[in-house]
mmCIF file of C-alpha atoms in Angstrom:
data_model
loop_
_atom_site.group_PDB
_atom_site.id
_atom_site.type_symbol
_atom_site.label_atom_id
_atom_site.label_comp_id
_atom_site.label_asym_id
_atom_site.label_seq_id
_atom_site.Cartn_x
_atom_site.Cartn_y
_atom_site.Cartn_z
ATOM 1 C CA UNK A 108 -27.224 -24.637 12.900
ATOM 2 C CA UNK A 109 -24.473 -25.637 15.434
ATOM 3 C CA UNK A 110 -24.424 -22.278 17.638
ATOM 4 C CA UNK A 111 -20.502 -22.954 18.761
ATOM 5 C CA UNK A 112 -19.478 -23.062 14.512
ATOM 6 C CA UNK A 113 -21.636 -19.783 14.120
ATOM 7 C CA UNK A 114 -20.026 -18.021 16.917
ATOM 8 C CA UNK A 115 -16.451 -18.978 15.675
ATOM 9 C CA UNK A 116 -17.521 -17.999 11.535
ATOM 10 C CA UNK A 117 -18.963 -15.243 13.119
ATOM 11 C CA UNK A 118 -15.832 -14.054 14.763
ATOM 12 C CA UNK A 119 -13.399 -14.333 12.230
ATOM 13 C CA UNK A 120 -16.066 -12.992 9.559
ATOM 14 C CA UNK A 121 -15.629 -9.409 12.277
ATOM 15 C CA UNK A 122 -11.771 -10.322 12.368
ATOM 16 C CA UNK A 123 -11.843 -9.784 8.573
ATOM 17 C CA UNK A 124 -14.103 -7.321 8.004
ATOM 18 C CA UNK A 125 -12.575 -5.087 10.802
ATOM 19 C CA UNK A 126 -8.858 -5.874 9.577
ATOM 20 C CA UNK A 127 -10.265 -4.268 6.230
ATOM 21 C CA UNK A 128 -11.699 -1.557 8.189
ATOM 22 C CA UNK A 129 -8.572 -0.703 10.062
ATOM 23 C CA UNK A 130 -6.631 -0.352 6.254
ATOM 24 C CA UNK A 131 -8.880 1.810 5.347
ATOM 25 C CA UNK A 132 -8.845 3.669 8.545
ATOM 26 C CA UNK A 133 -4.913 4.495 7.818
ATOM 27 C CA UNK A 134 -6.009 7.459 5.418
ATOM 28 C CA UNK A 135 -7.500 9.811 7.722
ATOM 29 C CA UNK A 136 -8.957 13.433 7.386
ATOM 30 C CA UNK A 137 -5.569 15.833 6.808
ATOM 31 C CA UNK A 138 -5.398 19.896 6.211
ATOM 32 C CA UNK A 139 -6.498 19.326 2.667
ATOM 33 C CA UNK A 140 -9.464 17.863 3.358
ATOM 34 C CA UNK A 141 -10.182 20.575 6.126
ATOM 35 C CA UNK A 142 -9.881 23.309 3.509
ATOM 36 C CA UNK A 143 -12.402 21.504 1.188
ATOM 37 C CA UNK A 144 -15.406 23.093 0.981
ATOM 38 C CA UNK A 145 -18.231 20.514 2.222
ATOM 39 C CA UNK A 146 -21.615 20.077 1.015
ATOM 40 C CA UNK A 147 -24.365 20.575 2.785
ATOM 41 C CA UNK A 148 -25.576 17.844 5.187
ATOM 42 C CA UNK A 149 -22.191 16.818 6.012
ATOM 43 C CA UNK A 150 -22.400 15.219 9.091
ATOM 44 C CA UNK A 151 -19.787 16.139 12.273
ATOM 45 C CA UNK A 152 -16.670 14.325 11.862
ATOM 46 C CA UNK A 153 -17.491 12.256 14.999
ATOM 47 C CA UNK A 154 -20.626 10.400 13.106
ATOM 48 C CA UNK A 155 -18.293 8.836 10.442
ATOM 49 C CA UNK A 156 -16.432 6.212 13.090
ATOM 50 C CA UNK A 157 -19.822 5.642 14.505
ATOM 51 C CA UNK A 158 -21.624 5.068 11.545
ATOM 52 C CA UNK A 159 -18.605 2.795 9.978
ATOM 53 C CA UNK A 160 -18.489 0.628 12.931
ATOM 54 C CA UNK A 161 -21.670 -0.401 13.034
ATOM 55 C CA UNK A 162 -22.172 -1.329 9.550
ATOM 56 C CA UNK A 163 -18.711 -3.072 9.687
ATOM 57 C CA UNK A 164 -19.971 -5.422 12.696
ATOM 58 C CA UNK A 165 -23.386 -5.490 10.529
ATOM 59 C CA UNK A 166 -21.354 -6.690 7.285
ATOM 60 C CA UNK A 167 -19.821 -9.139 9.006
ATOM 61 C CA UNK A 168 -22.769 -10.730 10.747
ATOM 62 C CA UNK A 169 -24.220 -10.874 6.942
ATOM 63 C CA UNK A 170 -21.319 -12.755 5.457
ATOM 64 C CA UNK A 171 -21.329 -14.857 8.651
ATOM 65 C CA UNK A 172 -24.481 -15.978 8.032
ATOM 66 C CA UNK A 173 -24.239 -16.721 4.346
ATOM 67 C CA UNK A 174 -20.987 -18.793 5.350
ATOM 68 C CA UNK A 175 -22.779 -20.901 7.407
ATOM 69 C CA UNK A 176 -25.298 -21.913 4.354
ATOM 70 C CA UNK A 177 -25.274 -24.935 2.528
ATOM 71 C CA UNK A 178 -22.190 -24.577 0.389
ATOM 72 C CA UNK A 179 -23.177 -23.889 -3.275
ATOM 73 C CA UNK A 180 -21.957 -22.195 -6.375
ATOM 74 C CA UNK A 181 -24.782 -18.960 -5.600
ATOM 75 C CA UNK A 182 -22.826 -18.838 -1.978
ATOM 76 C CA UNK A 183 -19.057 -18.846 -3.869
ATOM 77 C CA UNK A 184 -20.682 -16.098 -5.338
ATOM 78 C CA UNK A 185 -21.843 -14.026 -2.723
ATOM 79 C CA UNK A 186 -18.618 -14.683 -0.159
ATOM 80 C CA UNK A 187 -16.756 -13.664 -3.752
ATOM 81 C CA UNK A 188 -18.687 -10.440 -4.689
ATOM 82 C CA UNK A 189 -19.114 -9.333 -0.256
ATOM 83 C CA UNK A 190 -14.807 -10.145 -0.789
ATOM 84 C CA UNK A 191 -14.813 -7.597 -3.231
ATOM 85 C CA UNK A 192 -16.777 -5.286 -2.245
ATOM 86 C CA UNK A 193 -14.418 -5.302 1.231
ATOM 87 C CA UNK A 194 -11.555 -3.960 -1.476
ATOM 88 C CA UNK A 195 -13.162 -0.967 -2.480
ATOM 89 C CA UNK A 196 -14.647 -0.408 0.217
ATOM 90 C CA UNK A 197 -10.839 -0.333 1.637
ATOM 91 C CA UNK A 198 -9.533 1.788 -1.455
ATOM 92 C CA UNK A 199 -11.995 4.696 -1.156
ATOM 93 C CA UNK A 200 -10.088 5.833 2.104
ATOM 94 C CA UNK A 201 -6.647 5.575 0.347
ATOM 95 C CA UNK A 202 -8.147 7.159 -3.228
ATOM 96 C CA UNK A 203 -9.783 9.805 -1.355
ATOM 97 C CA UNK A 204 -7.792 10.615 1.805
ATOM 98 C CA UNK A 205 -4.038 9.103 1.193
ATOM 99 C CA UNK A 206 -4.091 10.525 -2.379
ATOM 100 C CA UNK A 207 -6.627 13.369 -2.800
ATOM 101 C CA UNK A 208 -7.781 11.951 -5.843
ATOM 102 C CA UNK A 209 -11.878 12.684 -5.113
ATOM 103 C CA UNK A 210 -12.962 11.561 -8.696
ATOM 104 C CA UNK A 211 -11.266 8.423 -8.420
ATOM 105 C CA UNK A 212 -12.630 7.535 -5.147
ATOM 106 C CA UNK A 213 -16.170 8.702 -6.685
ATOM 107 C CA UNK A 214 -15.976 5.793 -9.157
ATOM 108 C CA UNK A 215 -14.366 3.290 -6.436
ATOM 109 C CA UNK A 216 -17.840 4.210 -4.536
ATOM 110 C CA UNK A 217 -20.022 3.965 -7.426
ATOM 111 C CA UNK A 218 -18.431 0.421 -7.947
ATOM 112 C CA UNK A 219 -18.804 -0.213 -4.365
ATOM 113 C CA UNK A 220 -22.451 0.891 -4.630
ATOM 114 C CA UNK A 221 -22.827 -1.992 -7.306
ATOM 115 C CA UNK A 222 -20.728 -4.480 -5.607
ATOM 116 C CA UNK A 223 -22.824 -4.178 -2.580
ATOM 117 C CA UNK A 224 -26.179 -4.121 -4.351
ATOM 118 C CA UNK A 225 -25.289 -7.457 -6.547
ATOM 119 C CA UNK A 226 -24.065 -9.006 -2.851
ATOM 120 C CA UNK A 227 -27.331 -7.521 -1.560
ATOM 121 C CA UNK A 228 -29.283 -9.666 -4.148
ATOM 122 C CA UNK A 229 -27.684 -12.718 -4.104
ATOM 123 C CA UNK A 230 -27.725 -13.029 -0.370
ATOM 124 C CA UNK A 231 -31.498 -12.983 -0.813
ATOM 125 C CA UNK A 232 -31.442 -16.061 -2.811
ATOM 126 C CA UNK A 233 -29.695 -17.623 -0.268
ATOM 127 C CA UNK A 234 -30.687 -16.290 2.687
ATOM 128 C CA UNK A 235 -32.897 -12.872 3.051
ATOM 129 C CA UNK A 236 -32.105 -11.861 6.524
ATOM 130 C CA UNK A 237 -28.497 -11.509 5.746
ATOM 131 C CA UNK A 238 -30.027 -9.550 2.445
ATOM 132 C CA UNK A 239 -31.679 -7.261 4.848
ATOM 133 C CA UNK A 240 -28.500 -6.714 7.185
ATOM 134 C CA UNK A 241 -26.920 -4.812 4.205
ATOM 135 C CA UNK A 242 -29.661 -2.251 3.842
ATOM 136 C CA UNK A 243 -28.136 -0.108 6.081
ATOM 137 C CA UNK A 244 -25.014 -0.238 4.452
ATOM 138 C CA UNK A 245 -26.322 0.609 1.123
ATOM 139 C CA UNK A 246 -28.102 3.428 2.442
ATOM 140 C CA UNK A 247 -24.990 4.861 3.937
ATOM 141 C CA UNK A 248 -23.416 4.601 0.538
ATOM 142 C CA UNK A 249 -26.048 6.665 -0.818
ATOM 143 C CA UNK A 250 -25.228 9.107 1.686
ATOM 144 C CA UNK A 251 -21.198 8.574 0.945
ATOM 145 C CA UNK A 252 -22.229 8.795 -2.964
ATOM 146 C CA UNK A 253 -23.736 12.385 -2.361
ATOM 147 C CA UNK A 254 -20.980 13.631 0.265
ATOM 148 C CA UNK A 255 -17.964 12.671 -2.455
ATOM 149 C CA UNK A 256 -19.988 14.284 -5.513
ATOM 150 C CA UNK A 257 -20.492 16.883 -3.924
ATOM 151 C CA UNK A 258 -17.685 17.940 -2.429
ATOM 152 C CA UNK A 259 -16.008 16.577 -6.225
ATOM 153 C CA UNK A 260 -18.795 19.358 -7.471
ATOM 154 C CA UNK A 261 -18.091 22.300 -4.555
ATOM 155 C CA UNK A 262 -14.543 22.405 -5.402
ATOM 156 C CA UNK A 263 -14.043 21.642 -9.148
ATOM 157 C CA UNK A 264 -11.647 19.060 -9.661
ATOM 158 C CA UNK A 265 -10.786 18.530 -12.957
#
Protein backbone atom coordinates (compact mmCIF):
# COMPACT_ATOMS: atom_id res chain seq x y z
CA UNK A 1 0.00 0.00 0.00
CA UNK A 2 1.51 3.35 -1.21
CA UNK A 3 1.61 5.28 2.31
CA UNK A 4 1.42 8.95 0.41
CA UNK A 5 -2.28 7.59 -1.49
CA UNK A 6 -3.41 6.35 2.08
CA UNK A 7 -2.62 9.52 3.77
CA UNK A 8 -4.43 11.62 1.03
CA UNK A 9 -7.82 8.83 0.98
CA UNK A 10 -7.38 9.08 4.44
CA UNK A 11 -7.78 12.78 4.62
CA UNK A 12 -10.54 13.43 2.52
CA UNK A 13 -12.35 10.16 3.94
CA UNK A 14 -12.09 12.73 7.65
CA UNK A 15 -12.97 15.76 5.25
CA UNK A 16 -16.22 13.87 4.51
CA UNK A 17 -17.06 12.27 7.38
CA UNK A 18 -16.47 15.48 9.51
CA UNK A 19 -18.40 17.74 6.85
CA UNK A 20 -21.34 15.22 7.73
CA UNK A 21 -20.59 15.66 11.27
CA UNK A 22 -20.64 19.40 11.24
CA UNK A 23 -24.54 19.13 9.48
CA UNK A 24 -25.50 17.29 11.98
CA UNK A 25 -23.88 19.39 14.56
CA UNK A 26 -26.28 22.45 13.33
CA UNK A 27 -29.23 20.99 15.53
CA UNK A 28 -28.01 21.47 18.90
CA UNK A 29 -29.52 20.91 22.47
CA UNK A 30 -32.37 23.96 22.85
CA UNK A 31 -34.88 24.72 26.01
CA UNK A 32 -37.03 21.86 24.87
CA UNK A 33 -34.70 19.43 25.13
CA UNK A 34 -33.56 20.87 28.62
CA UNK A 35 -37.08 20.39 29.95
CA UNK A 36 -37.14 16.71 28.77
CA UNK A 37 -36.99 14.47 31.34
CA UNK A 38 -33.73 12.19 30.78
CA UNK A 39 -33.26 8.67 31.48
CA UNK A 40 -31.10 7.42 33.65
CA UNK A 41 -27.42 7.03 32.64
CA UNK A 42 -27.49 10.02 30.58
CA UNK A 43 -24.18 11.07 30.31
CA UNK A 44 -23.04 15.07 30.99
CA UNK A 45 -23.61 17.03 27.98
CA UNK A 46 -19.81 17.49 27.60
CA UNK A 47 -19.28 13.51 26.78
CA UNK A 48 -21.48 13.71 23.60
CA UNK A 49 -18.77 16.02 21.43
CA UNK A 50 -16.14 13.81 22.87
CA UNK A 51 -17.57 10.67 22.21
CA UNK A 52 -18.79 11.85 18.49
CA UNK A 53 -15.43 12.97 17.56
CA UNK A 54 -13.70 10.16 18.09
CA UNK A 55 -15.84 7.74 16.41
CA UNK A 56 -16.13 10.28 13.49
CA UNK A 57 -12.14 10.25 13.02
CA UNK A 58 -12.60 6.30 13.73
CA UNK A 59 -15.33 6.04 10.80
CA UNK A 60 -13.32 7.64 8.63
CA UNK A 61 -10.09 5.73 9.12
CA UNK A 62 -12.53 2.54 8.40
CA UNK A 63 -13.84 3.76 5.09
CA UNK A 64 -10.27 4.91 4.34
CA UNK A 65 -9.08 1.73 4.56
CA UNK A 66 -11.74 -0.13 2.64
CA UNK A 67 -11.10 2.61 -0.18
CA UNK A 68 -7.79 1.70 -0.53
CA UNK A 69 -8.82 -2.18 -1.28
CA UNK A 70 -8.81 -3.78 -4.42
CA UNK A 71 -11.80 -2.25 -6.14
CA UNK A 72 -14.69 -4.79 -6.31
CA UNK A 73 -18.42 -4.99 -6.40
CA UNK A 74 -18.36 -6.20 -2.21
CA UNK A 75 -16.25 -2.69 -1.79
CA UNK A 76 -19.10 -0.54 -4.02
CA UNK A 77 -21.03 -2.02 -1.48
CA UNK A 78 -19.54 -1.17 1.61
CA UNK A 79 -18.34 2.67 0.49
CA UNK A 80 -22.36 2.60 -0.61
CA UNK A 81 -23.98 1.25 2.64
CA UNK A 82 -20.84 3.42 5.19
CA UNK A 83 -22.42 6.53 2.48
CA UNK A 84 -25.61 5.85 3.84
CA UNK A 85 -25.24 5.25 6.95
CA UNK A 86 -23.32 8.99 7.04
CA UNK A 87 -27.16 10.27 6.07
CA UNK A 88 -28.83 9.10 8.97
CA UNK A 89 -26.43 9.38 10.94
CA UNK A 90 -26.70 13.28 9.82
CA UNK A 91 -30.67 13.25 10.06
CA UNK A 92 -30.96 12.03 13.66
CA UNK A 93 -29.61 15.54 14.85
CA UNK A 94 -32.12 17.43 12.59
CA UNK A 95 -35.20 14.71 13.42
CA UNK A 96 -34.40 14.92 16.96
CA UNK A 97 -33.00 18.37 17.80
CA UNK A 98 -34.11 20.82 14.71
CA UNK A 99 -37.62 19.26 14.79
CA UNK A 100 -38.43 17.59 18.14
CA UNK A 101 -39.74 14.75 16.46
CA UNK A 102 -38.04 11.90 19.08
CA UNK A 103 -39.95 8.91 17.45
CA UNK A 104 -38.82 9.75 14.16
CA UNK A 105 -35.29 10.10 15.05
CA UNK A 106 -35.81 6.64 17.06
CA UNK A 107 -36.42 4.87 13.73
CA UNK A 108 -33.62 7.04 11.80
CA UNK A 109 -31.31 5.35 14.68
CA UNK A 110 -32.70 2.00 14.49
CA UNK A 111 -31.96 2.25 10.65
CA UNK A 112 -28.67 3.63 11.42
CA UNK A 113 -28.10 0.73 13.84
CA UNK A 114 -28.69 -1.61 10.71
CA UNK A 115 -26.88 0.44 8.25
CA UNK A 116 -23.87 0.33 10.39
CA UNK A 117 -24.09 -3.35 11.31
CA UNK A 118 -24.54 -4.49 7.41
CA UNK A 119 -21.28 -1.93 6.76
CA UNK A 120 -19.80 -3.64 9.83
CA UNK A 121 -20.11 -7.07 8.03
CA UNK A 122 -19.17 -6.41 4.78
CA UNK A 123 -16.03 -4.60 5.74
CA UNK A 124 -15.05 -7.94 7.26
CA UNK A 125 -15.16 -9.62 4.00
CA UNK A 126 -13.00 -7.22 2.75
CA UNK A 127 -10.94 -6.22 5.25
CA UNK A 128 -11.52 -7.09 9.20
CA UNK A 129 -9.54 -4.42 10.83
CA UNK A 130 -11.63 -1.75 9.32
CA UNK A 131 -14.66 -4.27 10.57
CA UNK A 132 -13.27 -3.89 13.98
CA UNK A 133 -12.82 0.07 13.83
CA UNK A 134 -16.68 0.28 13.79
CA UNK A 135 -17.23 -1.60 17.02
CA UNK A 136 -17.05 1.30 18.89
CA UNK A 137 -19.40 3.02 16.91
CA UNK A 138 -21.99 0.42 17.12
CA UNK A 139 -21.68 0.26 20.69
CA UNK A 140 -22.31 3.93 21.04
CA UNK A 141 -25.45 3.43 19.05
CA UNK A 142 -26.59 1.02 21.48
CA UNK A 143 -26.08 3.54 24.00
CA UNK A 144 -27.86 6.37 21.57
CA UNK A 145 -30.71 3.56 20.95
CA UNK A 146 -31.43 3.44 24.82
CA UNK A 147 -30.94 7.35 25.52
CA UNK A 148 -33.73 8.23 22.54
CA UNK A 149 -36.22 5.35 23.79
CA UNK A 150 -36.04 6.34 26.71
CA UNK A 151 -36.37 9.67 26.87
CA UNK A 152 -39.33 8.80 23.78
CA UNK A 153 -40.68 6.48 26.93
CA UNK A 154 -40.04 9.23 30.04
CA UNK A 155 -42.05 11.75 28.33
CA UNK A 156 -44.84 10.07 26.27
CA UNK A 157 -44.85 11.20 22.90
CA UNK A 158 -47.52 10.10 21.02
Amino acid sequence: MDMNHFALVSLISLAITLAVATTGSLFRPDAWYTRLQKPEGTPPPWVFPVIWTLLYIIMAFAAALIYVSPASPLRTVGLSLYGLQLLCNAAWSWLFFGRHQVLLALADLVLLLLLVLACFLVFMLIMPLAAWLLVPYLLWLCVALYLNAATYRLNRFS
